[in-house]
Coordinates of C-alpha atoms and ligand atoms in Angstrom, one line a residue:
X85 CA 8.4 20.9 -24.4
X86 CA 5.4 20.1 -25.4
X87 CA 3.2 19.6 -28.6
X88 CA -0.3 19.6 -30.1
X89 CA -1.9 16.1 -31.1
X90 CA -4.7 15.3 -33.6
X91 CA -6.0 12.7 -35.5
X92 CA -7.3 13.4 -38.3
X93 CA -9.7 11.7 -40.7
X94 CA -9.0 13.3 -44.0
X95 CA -7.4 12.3 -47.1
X96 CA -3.6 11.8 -46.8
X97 CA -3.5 14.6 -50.0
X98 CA -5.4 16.5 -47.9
X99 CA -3.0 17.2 -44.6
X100 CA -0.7 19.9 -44.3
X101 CA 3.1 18.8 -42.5
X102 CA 6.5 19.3 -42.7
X103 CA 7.1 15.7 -42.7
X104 CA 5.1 12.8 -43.4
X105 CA 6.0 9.1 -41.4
X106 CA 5.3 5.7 -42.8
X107 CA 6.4 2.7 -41.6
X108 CA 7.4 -0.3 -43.7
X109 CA 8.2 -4.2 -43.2
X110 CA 11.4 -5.6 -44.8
X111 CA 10.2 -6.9 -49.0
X112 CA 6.7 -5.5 -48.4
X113 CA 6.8 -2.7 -50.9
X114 CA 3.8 -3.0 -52.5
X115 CA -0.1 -3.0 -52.4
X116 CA -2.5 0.4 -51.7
X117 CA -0.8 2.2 -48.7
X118 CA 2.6 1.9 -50.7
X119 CA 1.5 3.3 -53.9
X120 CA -0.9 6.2 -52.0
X121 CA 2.6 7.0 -50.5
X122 CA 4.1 6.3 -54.1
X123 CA 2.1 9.0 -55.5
X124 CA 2.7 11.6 -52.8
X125 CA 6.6 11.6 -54.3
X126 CA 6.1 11.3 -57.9
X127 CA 6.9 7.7 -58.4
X128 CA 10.3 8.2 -56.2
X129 CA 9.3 5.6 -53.5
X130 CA 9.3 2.5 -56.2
X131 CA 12.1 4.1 -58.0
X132 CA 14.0 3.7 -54.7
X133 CA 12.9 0.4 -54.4
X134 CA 13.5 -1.1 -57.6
X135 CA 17.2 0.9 -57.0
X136 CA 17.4 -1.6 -53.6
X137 CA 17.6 1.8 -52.0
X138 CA 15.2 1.5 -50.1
X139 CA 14.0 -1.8 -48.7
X140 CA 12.1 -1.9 -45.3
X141 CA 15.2 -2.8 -43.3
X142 CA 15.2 -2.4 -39.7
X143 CA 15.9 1.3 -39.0
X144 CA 16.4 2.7 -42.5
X145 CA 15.0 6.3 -42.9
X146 CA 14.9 8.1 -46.3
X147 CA 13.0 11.1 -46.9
X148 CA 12.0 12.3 -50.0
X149 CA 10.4 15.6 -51.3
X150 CA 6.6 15.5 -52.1
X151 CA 4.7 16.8 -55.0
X152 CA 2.1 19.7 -55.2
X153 CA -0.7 19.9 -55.0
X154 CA 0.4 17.2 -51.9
X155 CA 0.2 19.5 -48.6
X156 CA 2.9 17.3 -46.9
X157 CA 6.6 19.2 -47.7
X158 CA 8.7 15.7 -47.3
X159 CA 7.6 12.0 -46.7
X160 CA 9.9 10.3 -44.5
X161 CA 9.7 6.5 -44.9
X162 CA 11.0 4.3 -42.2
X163 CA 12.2 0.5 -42.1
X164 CA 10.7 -1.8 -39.5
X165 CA 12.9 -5.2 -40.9
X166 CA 10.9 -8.5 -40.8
X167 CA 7.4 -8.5 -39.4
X168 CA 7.6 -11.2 -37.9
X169 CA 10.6 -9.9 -35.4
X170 CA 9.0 -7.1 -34.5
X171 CA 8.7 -5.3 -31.0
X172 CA 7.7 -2.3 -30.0
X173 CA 11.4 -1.3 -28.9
X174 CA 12.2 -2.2 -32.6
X175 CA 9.2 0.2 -33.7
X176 CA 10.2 2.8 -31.0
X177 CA 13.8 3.3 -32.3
X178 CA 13.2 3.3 -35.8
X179 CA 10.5 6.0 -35.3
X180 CA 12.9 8.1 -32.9
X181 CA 15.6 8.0 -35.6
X182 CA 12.9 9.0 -38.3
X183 CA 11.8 12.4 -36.2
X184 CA 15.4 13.0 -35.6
X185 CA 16.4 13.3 -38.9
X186 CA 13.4 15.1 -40.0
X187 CA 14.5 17.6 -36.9
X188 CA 17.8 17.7 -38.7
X189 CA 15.3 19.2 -41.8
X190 CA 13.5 21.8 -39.3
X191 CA 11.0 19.6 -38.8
X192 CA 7.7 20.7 -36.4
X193 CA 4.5 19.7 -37.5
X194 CA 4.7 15.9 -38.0
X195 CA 2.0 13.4 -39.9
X196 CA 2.3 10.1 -39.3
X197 CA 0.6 7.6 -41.3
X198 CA 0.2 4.1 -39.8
X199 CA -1.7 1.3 -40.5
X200 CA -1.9 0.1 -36.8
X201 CA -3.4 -3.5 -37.9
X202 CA 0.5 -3.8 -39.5
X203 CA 0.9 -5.1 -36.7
X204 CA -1.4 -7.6 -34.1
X205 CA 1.4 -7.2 -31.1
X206 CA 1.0 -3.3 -31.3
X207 CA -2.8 -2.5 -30.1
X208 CA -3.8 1.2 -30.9
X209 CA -2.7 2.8 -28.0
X210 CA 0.1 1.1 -27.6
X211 CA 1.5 2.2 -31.2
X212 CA 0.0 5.5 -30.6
X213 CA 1.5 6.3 -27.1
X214 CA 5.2 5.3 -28.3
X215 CA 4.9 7.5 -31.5
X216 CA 4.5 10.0 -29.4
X217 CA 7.4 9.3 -26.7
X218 CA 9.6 8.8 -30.1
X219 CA 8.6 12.0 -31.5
X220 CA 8.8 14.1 -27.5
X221 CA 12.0 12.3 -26.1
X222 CA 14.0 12.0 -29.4
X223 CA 13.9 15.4 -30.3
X224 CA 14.5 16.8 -26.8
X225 CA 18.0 18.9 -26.5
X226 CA 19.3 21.0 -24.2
X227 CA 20.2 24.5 -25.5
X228 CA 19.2 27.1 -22.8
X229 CA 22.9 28.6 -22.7
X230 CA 23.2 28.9 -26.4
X231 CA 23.0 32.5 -27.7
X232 CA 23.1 31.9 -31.0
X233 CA 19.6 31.3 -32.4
X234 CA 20.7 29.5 -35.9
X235 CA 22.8 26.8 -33.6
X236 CA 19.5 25.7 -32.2
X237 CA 17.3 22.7 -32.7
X238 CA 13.8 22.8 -33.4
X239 CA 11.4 21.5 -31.1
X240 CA 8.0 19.7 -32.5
X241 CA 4.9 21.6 -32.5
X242 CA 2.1 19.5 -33.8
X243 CA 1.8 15.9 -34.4
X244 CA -1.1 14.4 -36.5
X245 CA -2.1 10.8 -37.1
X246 CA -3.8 9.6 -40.2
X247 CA -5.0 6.4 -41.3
X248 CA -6.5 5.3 -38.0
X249 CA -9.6 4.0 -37.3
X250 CA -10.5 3.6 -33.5
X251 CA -9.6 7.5 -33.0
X252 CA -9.9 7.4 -29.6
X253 CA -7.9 4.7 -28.9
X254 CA -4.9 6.9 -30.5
X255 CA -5.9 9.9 -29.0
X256 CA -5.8 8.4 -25.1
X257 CA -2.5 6.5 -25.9
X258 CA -0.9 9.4 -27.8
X259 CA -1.9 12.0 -24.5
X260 CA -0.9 9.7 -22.0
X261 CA 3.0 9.0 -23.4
X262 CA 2.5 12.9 -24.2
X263 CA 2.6 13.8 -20.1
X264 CA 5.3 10.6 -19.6
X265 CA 7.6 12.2 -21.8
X266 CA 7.1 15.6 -21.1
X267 CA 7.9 14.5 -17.4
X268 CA 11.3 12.7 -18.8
X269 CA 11.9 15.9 -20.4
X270 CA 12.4 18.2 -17.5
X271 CA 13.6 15.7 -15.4
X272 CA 16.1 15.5 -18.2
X273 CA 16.2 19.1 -17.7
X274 CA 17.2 19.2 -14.5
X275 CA 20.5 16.9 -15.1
X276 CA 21.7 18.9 -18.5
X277 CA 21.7 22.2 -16.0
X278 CA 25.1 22.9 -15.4
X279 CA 25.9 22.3 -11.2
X280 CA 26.6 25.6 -10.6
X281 CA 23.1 26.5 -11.8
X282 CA 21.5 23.6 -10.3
X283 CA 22.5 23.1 -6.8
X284 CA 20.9 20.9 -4.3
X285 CA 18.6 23.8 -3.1
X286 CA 17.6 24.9 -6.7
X287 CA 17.0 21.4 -7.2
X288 CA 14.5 21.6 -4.5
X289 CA 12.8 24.7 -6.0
X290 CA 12.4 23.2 -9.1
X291 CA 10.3 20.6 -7.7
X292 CA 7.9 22.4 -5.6
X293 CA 7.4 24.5 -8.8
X294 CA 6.6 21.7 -11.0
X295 CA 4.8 20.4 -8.6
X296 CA 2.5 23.5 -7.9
X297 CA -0.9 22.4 -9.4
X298 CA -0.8 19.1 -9.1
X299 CA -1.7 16.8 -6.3
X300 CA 1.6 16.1 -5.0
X301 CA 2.6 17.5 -1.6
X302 CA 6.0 18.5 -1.5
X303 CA 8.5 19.2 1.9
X304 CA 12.3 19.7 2.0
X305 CA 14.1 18.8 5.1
X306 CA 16.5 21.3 5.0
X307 CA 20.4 20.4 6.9
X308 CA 18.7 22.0 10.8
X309 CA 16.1 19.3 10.1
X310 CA 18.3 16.6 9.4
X311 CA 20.7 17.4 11.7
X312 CA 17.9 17.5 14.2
X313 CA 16.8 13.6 13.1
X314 CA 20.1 12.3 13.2
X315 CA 20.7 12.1 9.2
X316 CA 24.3 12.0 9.7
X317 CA 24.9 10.0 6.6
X318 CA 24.0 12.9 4.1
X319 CA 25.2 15.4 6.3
X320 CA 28.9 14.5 6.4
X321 CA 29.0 14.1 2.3
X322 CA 27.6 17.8 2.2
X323 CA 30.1 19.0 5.0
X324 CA 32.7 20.4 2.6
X325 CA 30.3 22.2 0.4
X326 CA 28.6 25.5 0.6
X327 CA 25.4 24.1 -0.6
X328 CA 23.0 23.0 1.6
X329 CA 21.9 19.5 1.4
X330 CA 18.2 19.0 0.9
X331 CA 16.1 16.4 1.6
X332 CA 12.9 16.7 -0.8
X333 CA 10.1 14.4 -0.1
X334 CA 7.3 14.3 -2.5
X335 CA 4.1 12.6 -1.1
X336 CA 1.2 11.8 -4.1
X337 CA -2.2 9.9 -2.7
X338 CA -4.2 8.7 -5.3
X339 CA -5.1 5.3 -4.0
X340 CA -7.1 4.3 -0.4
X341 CA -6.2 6.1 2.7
X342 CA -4.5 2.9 4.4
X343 CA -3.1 1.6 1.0
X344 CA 0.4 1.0 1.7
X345 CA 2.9 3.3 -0.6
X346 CA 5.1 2.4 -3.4
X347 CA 8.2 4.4 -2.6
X348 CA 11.3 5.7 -4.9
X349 CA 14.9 7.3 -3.2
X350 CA 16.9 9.0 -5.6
X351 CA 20.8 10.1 -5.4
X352 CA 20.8 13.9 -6.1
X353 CA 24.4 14.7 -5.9
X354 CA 24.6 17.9 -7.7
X355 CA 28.0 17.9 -8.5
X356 CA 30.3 14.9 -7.3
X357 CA 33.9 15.9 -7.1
X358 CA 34.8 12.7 -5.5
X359 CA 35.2 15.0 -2.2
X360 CA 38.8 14.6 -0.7
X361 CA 39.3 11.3 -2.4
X362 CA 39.1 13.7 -5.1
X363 CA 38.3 12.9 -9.2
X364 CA 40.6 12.9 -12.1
X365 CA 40.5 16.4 -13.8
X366 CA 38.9 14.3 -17.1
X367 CA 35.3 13.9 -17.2
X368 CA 34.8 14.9 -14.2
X369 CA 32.2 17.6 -15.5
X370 CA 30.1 14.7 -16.4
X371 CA 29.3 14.4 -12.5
X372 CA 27.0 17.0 -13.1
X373 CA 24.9 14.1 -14.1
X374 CA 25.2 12.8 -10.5
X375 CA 21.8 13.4 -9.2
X376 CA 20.2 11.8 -12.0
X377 CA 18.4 9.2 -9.7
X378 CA 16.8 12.3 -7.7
X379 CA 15.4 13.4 -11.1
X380 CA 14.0 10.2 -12.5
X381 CA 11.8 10.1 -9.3
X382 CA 11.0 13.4 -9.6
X383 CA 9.9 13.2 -13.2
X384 CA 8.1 10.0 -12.1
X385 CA 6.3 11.0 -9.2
X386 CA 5.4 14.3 -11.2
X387 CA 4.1 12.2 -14.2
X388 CA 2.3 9.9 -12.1
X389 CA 0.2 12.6 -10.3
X390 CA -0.5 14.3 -13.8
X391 CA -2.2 11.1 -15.1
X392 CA -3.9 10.6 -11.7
X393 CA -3.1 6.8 -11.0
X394 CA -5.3 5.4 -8.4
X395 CA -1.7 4.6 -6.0
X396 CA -0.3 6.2 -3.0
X397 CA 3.3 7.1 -3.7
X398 CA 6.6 9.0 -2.1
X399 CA 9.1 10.2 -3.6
X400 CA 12.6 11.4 -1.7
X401 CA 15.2 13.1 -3.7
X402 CA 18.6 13.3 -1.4
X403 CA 20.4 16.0 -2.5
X404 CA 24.0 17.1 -1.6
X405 CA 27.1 18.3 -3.3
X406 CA 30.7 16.6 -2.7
X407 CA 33.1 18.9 -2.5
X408 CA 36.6 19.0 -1.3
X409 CA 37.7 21.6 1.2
X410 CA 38.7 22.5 5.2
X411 CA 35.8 21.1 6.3
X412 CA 35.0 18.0 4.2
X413 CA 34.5 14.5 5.1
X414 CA 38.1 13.2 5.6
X415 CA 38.9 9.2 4.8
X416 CA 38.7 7.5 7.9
X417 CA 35.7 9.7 9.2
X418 CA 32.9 7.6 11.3
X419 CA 29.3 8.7 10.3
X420 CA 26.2 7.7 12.0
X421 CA 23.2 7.8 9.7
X422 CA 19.3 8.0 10.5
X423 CA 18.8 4.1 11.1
X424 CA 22.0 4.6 14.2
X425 CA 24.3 2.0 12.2
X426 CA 27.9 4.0 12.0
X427 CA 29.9 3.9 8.7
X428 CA 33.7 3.7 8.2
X429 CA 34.4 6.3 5.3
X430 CA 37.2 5.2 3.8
X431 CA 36.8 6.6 0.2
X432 CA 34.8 9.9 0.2
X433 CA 34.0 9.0 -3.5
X434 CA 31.7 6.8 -2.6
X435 CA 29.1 9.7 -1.5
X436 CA 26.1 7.9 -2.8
X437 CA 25.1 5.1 -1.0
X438 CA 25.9 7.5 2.0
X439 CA 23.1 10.2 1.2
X440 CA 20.8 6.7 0.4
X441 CA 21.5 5.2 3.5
X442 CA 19.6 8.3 5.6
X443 CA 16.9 8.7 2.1
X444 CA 16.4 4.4 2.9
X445 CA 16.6 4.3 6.3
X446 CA 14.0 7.6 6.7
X447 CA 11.2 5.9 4.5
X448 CA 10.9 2.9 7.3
X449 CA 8.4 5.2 8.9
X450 CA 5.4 5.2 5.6
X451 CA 5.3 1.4 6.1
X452 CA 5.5 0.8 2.5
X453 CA 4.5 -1.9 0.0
X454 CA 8.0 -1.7 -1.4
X455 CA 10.7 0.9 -2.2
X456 CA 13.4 1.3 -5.1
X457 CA 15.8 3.5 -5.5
X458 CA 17.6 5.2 -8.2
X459 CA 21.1 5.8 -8.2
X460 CA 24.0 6.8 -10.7
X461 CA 26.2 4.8 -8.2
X462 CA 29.4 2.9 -9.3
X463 CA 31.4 2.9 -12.4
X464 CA 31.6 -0.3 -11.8
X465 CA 28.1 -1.0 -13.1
X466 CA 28.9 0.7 -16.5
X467 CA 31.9 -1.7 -16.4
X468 CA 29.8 -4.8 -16.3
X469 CA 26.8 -3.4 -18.8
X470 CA 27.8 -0.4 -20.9
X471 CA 25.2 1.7 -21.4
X472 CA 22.1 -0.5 -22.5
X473 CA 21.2 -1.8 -19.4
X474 CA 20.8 -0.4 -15.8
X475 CA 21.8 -2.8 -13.2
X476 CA 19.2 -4.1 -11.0
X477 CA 19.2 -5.2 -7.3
X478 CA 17.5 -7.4 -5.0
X479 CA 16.6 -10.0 -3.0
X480 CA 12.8 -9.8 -2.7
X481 CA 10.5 -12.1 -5.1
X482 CA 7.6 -9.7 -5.8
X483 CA 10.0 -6.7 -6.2
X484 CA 11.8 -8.7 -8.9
X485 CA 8.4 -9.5 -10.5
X486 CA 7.2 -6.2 -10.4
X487 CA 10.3 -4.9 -11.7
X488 CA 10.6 -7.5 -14.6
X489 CA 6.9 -5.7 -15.9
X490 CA 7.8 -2.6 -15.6
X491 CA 11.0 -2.5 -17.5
X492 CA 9.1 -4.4 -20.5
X493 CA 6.7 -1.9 -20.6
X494 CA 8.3 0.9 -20.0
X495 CA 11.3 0.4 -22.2
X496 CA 13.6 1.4 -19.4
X497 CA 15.5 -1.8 -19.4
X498 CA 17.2 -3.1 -16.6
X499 CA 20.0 -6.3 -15.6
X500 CA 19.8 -8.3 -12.7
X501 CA 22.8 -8.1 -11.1
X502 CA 23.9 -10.3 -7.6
X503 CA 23.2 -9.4 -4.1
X504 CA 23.3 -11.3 -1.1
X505 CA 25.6 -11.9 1.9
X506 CA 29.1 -12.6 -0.1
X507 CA 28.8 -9.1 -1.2
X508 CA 27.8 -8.2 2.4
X509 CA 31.1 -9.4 3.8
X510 CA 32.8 -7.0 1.4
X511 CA 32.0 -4.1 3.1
X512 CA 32.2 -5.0 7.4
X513 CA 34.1 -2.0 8.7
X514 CA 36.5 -3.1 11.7
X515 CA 35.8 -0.3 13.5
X516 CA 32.7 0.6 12.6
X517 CA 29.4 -1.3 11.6
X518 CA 30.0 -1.0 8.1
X519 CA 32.8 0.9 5.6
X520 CA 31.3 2.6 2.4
X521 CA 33.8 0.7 -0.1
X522 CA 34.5 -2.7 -0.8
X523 CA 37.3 -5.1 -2.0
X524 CA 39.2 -3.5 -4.9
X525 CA 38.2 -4.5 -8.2
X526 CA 35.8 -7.1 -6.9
X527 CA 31.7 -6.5 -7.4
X528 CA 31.7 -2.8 -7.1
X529 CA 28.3 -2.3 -8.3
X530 CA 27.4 -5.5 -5.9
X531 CA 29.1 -4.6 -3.2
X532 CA 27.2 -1.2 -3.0
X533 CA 24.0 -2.5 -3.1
X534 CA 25.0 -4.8 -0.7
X535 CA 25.5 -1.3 1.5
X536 CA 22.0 0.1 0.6
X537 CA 20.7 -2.8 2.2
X538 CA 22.2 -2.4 5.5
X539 CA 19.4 0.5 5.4
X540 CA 16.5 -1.0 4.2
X541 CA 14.1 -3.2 6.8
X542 CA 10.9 -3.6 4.1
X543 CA 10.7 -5.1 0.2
X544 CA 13.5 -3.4 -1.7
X545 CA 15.3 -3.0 -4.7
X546 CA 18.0 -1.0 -6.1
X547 CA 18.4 0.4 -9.4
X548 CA 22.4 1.5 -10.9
X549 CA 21.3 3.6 -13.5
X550 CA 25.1 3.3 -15.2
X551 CA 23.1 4.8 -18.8
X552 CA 21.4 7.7 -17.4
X553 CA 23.3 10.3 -19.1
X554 CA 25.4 9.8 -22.6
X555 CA 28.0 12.8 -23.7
X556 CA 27.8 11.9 -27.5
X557 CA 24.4 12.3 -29.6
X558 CA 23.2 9.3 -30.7
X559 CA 20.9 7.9 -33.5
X560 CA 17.7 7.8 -31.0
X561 CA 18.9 10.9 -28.4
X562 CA 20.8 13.9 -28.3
X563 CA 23.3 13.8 -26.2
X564 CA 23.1 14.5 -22.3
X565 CA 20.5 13.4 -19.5
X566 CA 18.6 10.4 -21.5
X567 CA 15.5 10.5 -19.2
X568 CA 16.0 7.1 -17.8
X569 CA 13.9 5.9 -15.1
X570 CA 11.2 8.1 -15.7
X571 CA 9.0 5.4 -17.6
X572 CA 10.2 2.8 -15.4
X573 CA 8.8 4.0 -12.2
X574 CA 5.7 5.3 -14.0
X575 CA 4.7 1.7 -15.1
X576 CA 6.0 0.1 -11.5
X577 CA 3.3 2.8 -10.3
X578 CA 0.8 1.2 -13.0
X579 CA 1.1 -2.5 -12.0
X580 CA -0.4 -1.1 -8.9
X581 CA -3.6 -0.1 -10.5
X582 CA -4.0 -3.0 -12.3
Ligands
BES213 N1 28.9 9.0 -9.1 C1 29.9 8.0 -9.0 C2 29.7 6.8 -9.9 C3 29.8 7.1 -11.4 C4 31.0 7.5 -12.0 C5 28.7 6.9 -12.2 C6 31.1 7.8 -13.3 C7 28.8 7.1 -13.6 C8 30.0 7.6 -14.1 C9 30.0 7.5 -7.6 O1 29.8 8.4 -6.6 C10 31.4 7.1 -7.4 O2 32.3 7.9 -7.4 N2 31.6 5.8 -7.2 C11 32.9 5.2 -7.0 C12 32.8 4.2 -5.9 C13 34.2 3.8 -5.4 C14 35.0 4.9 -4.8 C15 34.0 2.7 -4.4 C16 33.3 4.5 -8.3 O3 32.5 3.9 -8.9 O4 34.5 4.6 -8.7
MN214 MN1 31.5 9.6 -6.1
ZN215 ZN1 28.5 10.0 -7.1

């Protein structure tokens, strides 16, 4: 996915579009802009108005067919609600609902026409960067297996901006949320694959190809490797598969030789069956979704190297499938993972923070500056948050400042959630050093993290990415992998810079 950008100078009769965006505050229907839109529909705009129709309200979208000799086809105006209230999530949604419907009219070459100075909170680039996200991440679908060309979607081609005045300003913001998004989008990609298409070794593949060109080094530990280091974690949870497990390390150097590395882990469980503690039959396709962690840090890493940040990072992707069969993990099993702590298994559903704990415990070795991973982890999470917030992990100061950036200006949004040595005593093994499950219906999300941590000897934090996939289309996204994370680690990678 991808799509030209421009900003243009001309006169707004002058561009040619399929559909033309405006933004407007809640009761301010009046003055030049509105009437130079006015005209554009024959008088339609104020006859909505004076109807109450239309009134600026927060996320209301009408569009309305233009007038010849106007070289826009439709004009799509959008509600931002009180001006005083707003944000730039507020401005992001309303704009991803606006280019969603105008999708819904076939849609692909898009004008938008912004006054940025609405608005003192949103500088030009900043406006112009999450037009551009709206426009790339709210259109995305997934329709590669779909024969039929008159089902599909249509995907953006161009996207103009009129009505600015620092031009470049635009232009930088608008290309830099262009290579974010189209990062999100095929990490998005990789989820919305069905599992029998995207195993952990295709994963792999897909990485090394998207990384080809770019300055990030790519290696896969393949299961002779691990078995050779002693990942014995990861191993046992791809035992019962036919897949081979992959470890997929992705190493970027943009900042100073010695610089100490920012570091992301991401669960890339290809399809989790819940192994011999096996799923219910419902939903359990939706665990194709399971390595969505592995994806958002490949995305991330990927976009970080194509904008060039002056940071050294690593990425590892641990990728298994759990699968049920003669030779799976049974309950009860003793694995002993990279760091030489053994773990009770006493639920073979609970095959993530088993693939982390080798992903955590192998990342000791850069000596980093910190490390997060990314994990579609517990059910429990979802329970605690639904599906706005991720939950968030940790116990380290800067990690949680870091962290508390990043998600405000990436959009990603994340919960803190506790962690600490309660949770810790959930999950002592008697016969082992730890067991991979903890008290029934008590913490879940907690108590997992709490895990992690027995792997982790540096700065750390964990993120539950309970939203990172939604099975419905929504107002803002079509349904399937929602890209989350992506942003996030991008703009932890950016406080770096700074
Ligand atoms: N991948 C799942 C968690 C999950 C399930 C996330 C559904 C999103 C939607 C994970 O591997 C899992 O099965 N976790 C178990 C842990 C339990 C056995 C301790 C869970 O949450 O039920
Ligand atoms: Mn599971
Ligand atoms: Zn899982």
């Amino acid at each position: 996915m991808s799509f030209s950008i421009e900003v243009l100078q001309e006169e707004l009769t002058d561009v040619k579009g399929d559909v033309l965006l405006v933004c407007f505050f809640n009761e301010e229907l009046k003055g030049g802009r509105f009437e130079e839109v006015d005209a554009l529909v024959g008088g339609a705009l104020s006859a909505m108005v004076s109807n109450k129709d239309f009134v600026g309200k927060k996320n209301q979208v009408s569009v309305l067919p233009s007038l010849k000799p106007t070289k826009v086809k439709r004009v799509c105006v959008i509600g931002l609600g009180d001006r005083k209230n707003i944000t730039s999530g507020i401005y992001f949604d309303a704009m991803s609902r606006a280019c969603i419907v105008s999708q819904r009219h076939k849609a692909v070459s898009y004008v938008v026409f912004s006054d940025v100075k609405l608005e003192k909170k949103l500088k030009s680039h900043h406006y112009a960067g999450l037009t551009t996200k709206a426009l790339a991440m709210s259109t995305y679908h997934f329709d590669k297996y779909v024969t039929n060309k008159e089902a599909k979607l249509v995907d953006p081609v161009s996207l103009v901006f009129v009505g600015v005045d620092d031009k470049k300003q635009v232009a930088a913001g608008a290309s830099r949320a262009l290579s974010i998004a189209s990062s999100a989008n095929w990490s998005r990609d990789l989820g919305n694959h069905p599992a029998g298409d995207m195993t952990p070794k295709s994963l792999a593949e897909d990485v090394k190809r998207m990384c080809k060109g770019t300055a990030v080094k790519v290696r896969v530990l393949d299961e002779e490797k691990m078995k050779s280091l002693g990942m014995g974690a990861i191993l046992g949870v791809s035992q019962g598969s036919v897949e081979e497990a992959q470890m997929v390390i992705m190493e970027y150097k943009g900042g100073k030789k010695d610089d100490a590395p920012i570091i992301f882990c991401g669960k890339g469980i290809t399809f989790d069956s819940g192994g011999i503690s096996i799923k219910p039959s419902s939903k359990m396709d939706e665990m194709k979704f399971d390595m969505l962690g592995a994806a958002a840090v490949a995305g991330g890493v990927h976009a970080i190297a194509k904008l060039g940040l002056k940071v050294n990072v690593v990425g590892v992707l641990a990728c298994a499938e759990n699968m049920p069969g003669s030779s799976a993990l049974r309950p009860g099993d003793i694995l002993t993972a990279l760091n030489k702590k053994t773990i009770e298994v006493l639920n073979t559903d609970a095959e993530g923070r088993l693939v982390l704990a080798d992903a955590l415990s192998y990342v000791g070795r850069y000596k980093p500056k910190y490390v997060v991973d990314f994990a579609t982890l517990t059910g429990a999470c979802i329970v605690a948050l639904g599906m706005h917030y991720a939950g968030f992990f940790t116990q380290d100061k800067n990690v949680k400042k870091v962290m508390e950036k990043a998600t405000l200006n990436s959009g990603d949004l994340v919960w803190q959630l506790p962690l600490g040595e309660e949770y810790t005593a959930h999950i002592k093994s008697k016969v082992a050093d730890v067991k991979n499950i903890g008290r029934r219906g008590q913490a879940g999300a907690s108590s997992a993290a709490a895990f992690l941590q027995e792997f982790t000897d540096y700065p750390w934090g964990h993120v539950d990415m309970a939203n990172a996939w939604s099975m419905a289309d929504g107002p803002t996204l079509h349904c399937g992998a929602s890209g989350f994370g992506v942003h996030l680690i991008v703009s932890l990678a950016t406080l770096e810079t700074l």
